[in-house]
CSV table of C-alpha atoms in Angstrom, one decimal:
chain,number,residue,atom,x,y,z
A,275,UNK,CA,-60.1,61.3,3.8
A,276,UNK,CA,-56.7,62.6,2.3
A,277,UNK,CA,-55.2,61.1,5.8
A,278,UNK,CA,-56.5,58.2,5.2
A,279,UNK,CA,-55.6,57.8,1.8
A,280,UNK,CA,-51.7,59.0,2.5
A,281,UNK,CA,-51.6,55.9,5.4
A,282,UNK,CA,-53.1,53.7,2.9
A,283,UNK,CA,-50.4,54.5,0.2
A,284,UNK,CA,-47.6,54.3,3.5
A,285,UNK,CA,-49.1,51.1,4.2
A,286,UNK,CA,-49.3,49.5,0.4
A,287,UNK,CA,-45.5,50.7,0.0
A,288,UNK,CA,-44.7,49.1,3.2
A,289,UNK,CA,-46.6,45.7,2.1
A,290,UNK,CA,-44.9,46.2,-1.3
A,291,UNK,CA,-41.4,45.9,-0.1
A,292,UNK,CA,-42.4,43.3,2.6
A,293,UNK,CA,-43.1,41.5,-0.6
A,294,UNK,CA,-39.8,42.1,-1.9
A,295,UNK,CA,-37.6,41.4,0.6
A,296,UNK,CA,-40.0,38.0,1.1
A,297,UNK,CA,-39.1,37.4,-2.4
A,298,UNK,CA,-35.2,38.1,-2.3
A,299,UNK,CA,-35.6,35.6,0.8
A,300,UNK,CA,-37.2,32.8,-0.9
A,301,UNK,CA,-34.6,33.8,-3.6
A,302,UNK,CA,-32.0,32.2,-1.3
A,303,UNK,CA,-34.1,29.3,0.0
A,304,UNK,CA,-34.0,28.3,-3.6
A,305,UNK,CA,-30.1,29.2,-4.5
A,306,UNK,CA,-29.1,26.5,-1.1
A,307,UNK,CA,-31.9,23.8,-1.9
A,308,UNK,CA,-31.6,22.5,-5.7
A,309,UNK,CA,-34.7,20.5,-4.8
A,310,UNK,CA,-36.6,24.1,-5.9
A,311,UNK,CA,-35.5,23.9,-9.2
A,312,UNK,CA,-38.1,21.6,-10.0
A,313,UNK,CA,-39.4,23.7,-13.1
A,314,UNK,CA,-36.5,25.4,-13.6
A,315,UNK,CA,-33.0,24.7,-15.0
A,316,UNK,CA,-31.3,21.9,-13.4
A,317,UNK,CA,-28.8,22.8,-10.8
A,318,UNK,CA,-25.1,23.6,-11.4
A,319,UNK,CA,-22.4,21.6,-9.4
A,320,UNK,CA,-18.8,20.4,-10.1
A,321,UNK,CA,-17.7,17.9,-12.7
A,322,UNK,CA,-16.6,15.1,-9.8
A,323,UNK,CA,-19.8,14.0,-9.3
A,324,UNK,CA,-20.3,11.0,-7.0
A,325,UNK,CA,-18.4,8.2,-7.3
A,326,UNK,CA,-19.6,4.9,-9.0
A,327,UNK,CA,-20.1,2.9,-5.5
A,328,UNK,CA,-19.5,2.8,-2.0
A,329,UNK,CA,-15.8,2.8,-1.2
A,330,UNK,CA,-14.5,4.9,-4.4
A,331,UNK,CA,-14.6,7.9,-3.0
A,332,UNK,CA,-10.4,9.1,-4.0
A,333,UNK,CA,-9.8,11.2,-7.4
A,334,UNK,CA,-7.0,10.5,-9.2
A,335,UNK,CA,-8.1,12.0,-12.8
A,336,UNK,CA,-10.5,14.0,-13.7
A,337,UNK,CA,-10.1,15.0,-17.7
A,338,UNK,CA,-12.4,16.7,-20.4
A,339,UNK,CA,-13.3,15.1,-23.4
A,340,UNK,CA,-14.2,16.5,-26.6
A,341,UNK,CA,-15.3,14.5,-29.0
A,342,UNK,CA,-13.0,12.9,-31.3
A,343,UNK,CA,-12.3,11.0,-34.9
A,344,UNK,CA,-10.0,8.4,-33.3
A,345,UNK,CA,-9.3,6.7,-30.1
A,346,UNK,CA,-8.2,8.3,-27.4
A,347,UNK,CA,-6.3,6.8,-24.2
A,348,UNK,CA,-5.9,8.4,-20.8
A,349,UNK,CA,-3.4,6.9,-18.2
A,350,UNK,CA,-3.7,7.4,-14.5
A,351,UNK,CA,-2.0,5.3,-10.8
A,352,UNK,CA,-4.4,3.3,-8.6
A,353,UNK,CA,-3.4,1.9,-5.5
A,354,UNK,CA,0.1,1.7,-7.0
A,355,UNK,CA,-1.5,0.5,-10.6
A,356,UNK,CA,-1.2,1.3,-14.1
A,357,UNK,CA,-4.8,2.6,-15.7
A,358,UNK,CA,-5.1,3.1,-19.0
A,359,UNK,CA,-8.8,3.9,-20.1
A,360,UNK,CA,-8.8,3.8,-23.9
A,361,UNK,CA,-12.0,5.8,-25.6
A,362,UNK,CA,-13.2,4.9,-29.0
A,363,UNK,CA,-14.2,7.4,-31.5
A,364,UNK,CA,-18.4,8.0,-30.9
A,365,UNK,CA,-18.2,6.8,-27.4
A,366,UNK,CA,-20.4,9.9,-26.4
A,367,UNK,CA,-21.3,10.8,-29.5
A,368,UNK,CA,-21.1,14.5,-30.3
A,369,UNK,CA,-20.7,15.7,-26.6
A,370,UNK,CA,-17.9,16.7,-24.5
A,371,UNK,CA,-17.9,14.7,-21.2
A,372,UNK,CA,-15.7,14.9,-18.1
A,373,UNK,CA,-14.0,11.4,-17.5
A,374,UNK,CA,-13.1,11.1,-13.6
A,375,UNK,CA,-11.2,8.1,-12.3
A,376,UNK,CA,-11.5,6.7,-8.4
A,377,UNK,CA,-8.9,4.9,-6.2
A,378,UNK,CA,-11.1,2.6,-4.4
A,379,UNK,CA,-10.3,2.4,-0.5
A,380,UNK,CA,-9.8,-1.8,-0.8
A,381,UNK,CA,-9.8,-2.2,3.1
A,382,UNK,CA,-13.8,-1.3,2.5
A,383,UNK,CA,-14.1,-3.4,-0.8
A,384,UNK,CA,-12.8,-6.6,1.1
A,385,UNK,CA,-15.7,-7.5,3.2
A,386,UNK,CA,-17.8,-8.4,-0.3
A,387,UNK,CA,-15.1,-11.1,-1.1
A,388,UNK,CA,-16.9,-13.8,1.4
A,389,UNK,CA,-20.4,-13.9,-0.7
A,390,UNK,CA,-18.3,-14.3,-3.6
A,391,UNK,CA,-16.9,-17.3,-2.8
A,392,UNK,CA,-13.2,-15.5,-2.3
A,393,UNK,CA,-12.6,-15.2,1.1
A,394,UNK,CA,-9.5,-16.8,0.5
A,395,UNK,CA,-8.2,-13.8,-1.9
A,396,UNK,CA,-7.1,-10.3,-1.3
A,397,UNK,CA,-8.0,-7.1,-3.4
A,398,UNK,CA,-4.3,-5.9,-4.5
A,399,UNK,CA,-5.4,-3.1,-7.6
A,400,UNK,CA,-8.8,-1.4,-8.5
A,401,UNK,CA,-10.2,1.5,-10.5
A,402,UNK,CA,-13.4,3.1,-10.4
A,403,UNK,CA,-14.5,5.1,-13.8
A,404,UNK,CA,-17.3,7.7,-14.3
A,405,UNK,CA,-18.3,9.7,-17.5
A,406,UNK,CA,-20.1,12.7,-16.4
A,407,UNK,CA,-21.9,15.5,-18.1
A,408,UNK,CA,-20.3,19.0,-17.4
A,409,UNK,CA,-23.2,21.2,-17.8
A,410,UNK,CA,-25.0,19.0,-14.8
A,411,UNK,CA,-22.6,17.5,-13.0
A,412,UNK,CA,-24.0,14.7,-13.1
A,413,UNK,CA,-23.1,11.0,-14.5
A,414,UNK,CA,-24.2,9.7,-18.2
A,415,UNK,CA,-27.4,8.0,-18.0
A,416,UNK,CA,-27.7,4.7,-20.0
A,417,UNK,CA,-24.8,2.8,-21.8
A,418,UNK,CA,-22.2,4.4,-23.8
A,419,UNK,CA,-22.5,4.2,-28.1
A,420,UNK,CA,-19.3,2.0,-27.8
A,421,UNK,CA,-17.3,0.9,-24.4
A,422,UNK,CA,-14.7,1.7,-22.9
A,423,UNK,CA,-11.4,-0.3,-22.4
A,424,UNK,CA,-9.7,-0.3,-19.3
A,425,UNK,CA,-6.3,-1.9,-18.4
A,426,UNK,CA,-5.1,-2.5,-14.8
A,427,UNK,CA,-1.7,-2.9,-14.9
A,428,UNK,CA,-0.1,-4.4,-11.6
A,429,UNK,CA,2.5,-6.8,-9.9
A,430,UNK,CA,-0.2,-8.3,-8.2
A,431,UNK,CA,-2.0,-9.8,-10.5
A,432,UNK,CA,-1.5,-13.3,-11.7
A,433,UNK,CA,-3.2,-15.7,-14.4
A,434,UNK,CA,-5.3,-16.9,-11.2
A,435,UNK,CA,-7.0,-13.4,-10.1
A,436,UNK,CA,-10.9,-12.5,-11.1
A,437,UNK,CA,-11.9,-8.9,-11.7
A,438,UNK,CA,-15.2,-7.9,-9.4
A,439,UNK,CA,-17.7,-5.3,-10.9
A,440,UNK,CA,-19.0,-2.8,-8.3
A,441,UNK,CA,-22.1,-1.4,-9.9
A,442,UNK,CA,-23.2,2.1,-8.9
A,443,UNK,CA,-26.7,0.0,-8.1
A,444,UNK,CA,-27.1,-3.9,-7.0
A,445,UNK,CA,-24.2,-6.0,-5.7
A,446,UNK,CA,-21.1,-6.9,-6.8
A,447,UNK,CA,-19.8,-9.9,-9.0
A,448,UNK,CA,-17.2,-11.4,-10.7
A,449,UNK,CA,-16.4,-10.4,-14.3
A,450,UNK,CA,-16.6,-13.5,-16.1
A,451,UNK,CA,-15.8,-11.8,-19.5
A,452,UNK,CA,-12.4,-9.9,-17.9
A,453,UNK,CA,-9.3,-10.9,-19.5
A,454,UNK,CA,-6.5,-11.7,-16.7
A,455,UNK,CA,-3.0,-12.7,-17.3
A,456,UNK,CA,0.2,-12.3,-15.3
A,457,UNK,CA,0.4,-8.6,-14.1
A,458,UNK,CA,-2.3,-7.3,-16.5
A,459,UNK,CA,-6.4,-6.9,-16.4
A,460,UNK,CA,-8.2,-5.9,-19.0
A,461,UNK,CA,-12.1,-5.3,-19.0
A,462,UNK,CA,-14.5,-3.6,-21.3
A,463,UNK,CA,-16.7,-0.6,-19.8
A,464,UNK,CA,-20.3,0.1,-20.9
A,465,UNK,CA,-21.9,2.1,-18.0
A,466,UNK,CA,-20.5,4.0,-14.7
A,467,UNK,CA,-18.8,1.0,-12.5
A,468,UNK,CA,-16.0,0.6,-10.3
A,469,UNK,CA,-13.9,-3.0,-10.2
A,470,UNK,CA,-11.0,-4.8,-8.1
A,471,UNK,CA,-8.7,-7.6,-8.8
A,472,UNK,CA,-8.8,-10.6,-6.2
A,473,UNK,CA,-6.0,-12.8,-6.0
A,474,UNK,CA,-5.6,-15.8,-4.5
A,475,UNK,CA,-3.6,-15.5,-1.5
A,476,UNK,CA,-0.6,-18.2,-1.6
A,477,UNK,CA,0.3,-20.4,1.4
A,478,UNK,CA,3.6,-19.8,0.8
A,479,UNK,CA,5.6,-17.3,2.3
A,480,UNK,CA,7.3,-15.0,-0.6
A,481,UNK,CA,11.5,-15.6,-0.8
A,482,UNK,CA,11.1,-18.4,1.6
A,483,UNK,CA,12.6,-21.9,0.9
A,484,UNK,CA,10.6,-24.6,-0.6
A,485,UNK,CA,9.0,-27.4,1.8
A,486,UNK,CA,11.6,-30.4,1.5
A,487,UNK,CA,10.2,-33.9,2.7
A,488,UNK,CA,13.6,-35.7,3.3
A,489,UNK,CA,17.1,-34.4,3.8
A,490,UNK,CA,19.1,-34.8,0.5
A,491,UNK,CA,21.9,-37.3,0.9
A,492,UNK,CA,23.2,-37.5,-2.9
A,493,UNK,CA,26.4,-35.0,-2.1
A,494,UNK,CA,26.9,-37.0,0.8
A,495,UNK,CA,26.8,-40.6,-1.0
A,496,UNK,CA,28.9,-39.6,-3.8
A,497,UNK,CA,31.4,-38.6,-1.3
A,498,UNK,CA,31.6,-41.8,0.7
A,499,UNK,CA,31.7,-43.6,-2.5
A,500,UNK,CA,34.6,-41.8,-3.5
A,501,UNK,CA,36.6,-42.0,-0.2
A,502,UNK,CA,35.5,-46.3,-0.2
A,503,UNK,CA,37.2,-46.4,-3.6
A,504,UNK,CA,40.1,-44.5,-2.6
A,505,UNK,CA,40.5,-46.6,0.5
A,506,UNK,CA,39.8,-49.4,-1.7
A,507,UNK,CA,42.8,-49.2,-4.0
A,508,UNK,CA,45.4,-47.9,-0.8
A,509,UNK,CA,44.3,-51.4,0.6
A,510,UNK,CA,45.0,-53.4,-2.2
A,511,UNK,CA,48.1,-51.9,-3.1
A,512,UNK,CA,49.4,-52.2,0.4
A,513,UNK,CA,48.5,-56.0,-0.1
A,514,UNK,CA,50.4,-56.6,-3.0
A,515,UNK,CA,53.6,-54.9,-1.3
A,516,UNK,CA,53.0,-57.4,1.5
A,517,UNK,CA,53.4,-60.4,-0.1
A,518,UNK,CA,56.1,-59.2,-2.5
């Protein structure tokens, strides 16, 4: 009986760190598949989280920001652009967010440009802005307390171009309440999108001459008229020496 008893306790301390080790096992199932932490705290990851749609996939800025009393602006280069994203006070509230800007690849943003009736344009600047929360790594849900305003500064851009909204969810669309002028693009940001500027693409070939209908004879004319008047008067007077 005593031999059995001293297999039984082998046996019990054998199942007992069977147990463990099965336990530090699914230990590391869980650590590699956040999908586990279902119960549990959410799962930690890095402050770029993913971008706002399909095709903004470059980071050009990624800041904190703390929460402040007065605006604050943060400037950053898109394909060759000017961003400015300006952030009123209360825009998050009380929390500190991580604000990451996108260059957008434009080669992969041009093929939505036919449903939208601009298949005639180009994309020549966009931008691509994302509020996330540190502690999750994931974006802000919802709309911000008060939106964002973003600038798109390039040579590109003329009074004629239209901003497109690329939602993180639906399709895209033209922003009708953008404000465009001559080199500048200013929209207002409420949510997690990404946009680009289509211009119309001009017929005429930049620094080329202008199409001229009819070759321009008024040099020409005023000289003949000249060299008939001076002929003119050499006649005349040789005349008058003739008969005198």
């Amino acid at each position: 009986m005593q031999r059995v008893s001293m297999r039984a306790k082998r046996f019990g301390a054998r199942l007992l760190g069977a147990v463990v080790v099965g336990a530090g096992g699914l230990g590391l199932v869980v650590t590699f598949a956040p999908t586990a932490w279902a119960s549990g705290s959410p799962t930690p990851s890095t402050p770029t989280a993913p971008s706002p749609a399909a095709g903004f996939q470059t980071t050009v800025l990624s800041q904190t920001v703390t929460p402040s009393s007065s605006t604050q602006t943060f400037s950053a280069i898109s394909n060759g652009a000017d961003i400015s994203i300006s952030i009123p006070a209360g825009a998050f509230g009380s929390q500190t967010v991580q604000l990451v800007v996108t260059e957008p690849t434009l080669s992969v943003l041009t093929s939505s440009l036919g449903a939208l009736g601009l298949s005639s344009d180009s994309l020549g600047a966009g931008v691509g802005i994302e509020v996330v929360n540190p502690s999750t790594g994931q974006p802000l849900t919802g709309t911000f307390a008060a939106p964002l305003t973003v600038t798109i500064v390039a040579s590109s851009i003329t009074a004629s171009s239209k901003v497109i909204e690329y939602p993180s969810t639906g399709s895209p669309f033209v922003m009708t309440s953008a404000v465009v002028n001559t080199g500048k693009a200013v929209v207002t940001v409420s949510s997690d999108p990404g946009f680009a500027v289509a211009t119309p693409t001009s017929a005429v070939v930049p620094a080329a001459t202008s199409p001229v209908t009819g070759k321009n004879f008024l040099p020409e004319g005023i000289a003949a008229g000249v060299l008939m008047t001076v002929g003119t008067s050499v006649l005349v007077s040789s005349r008058r020496r003739h008969r005198a």
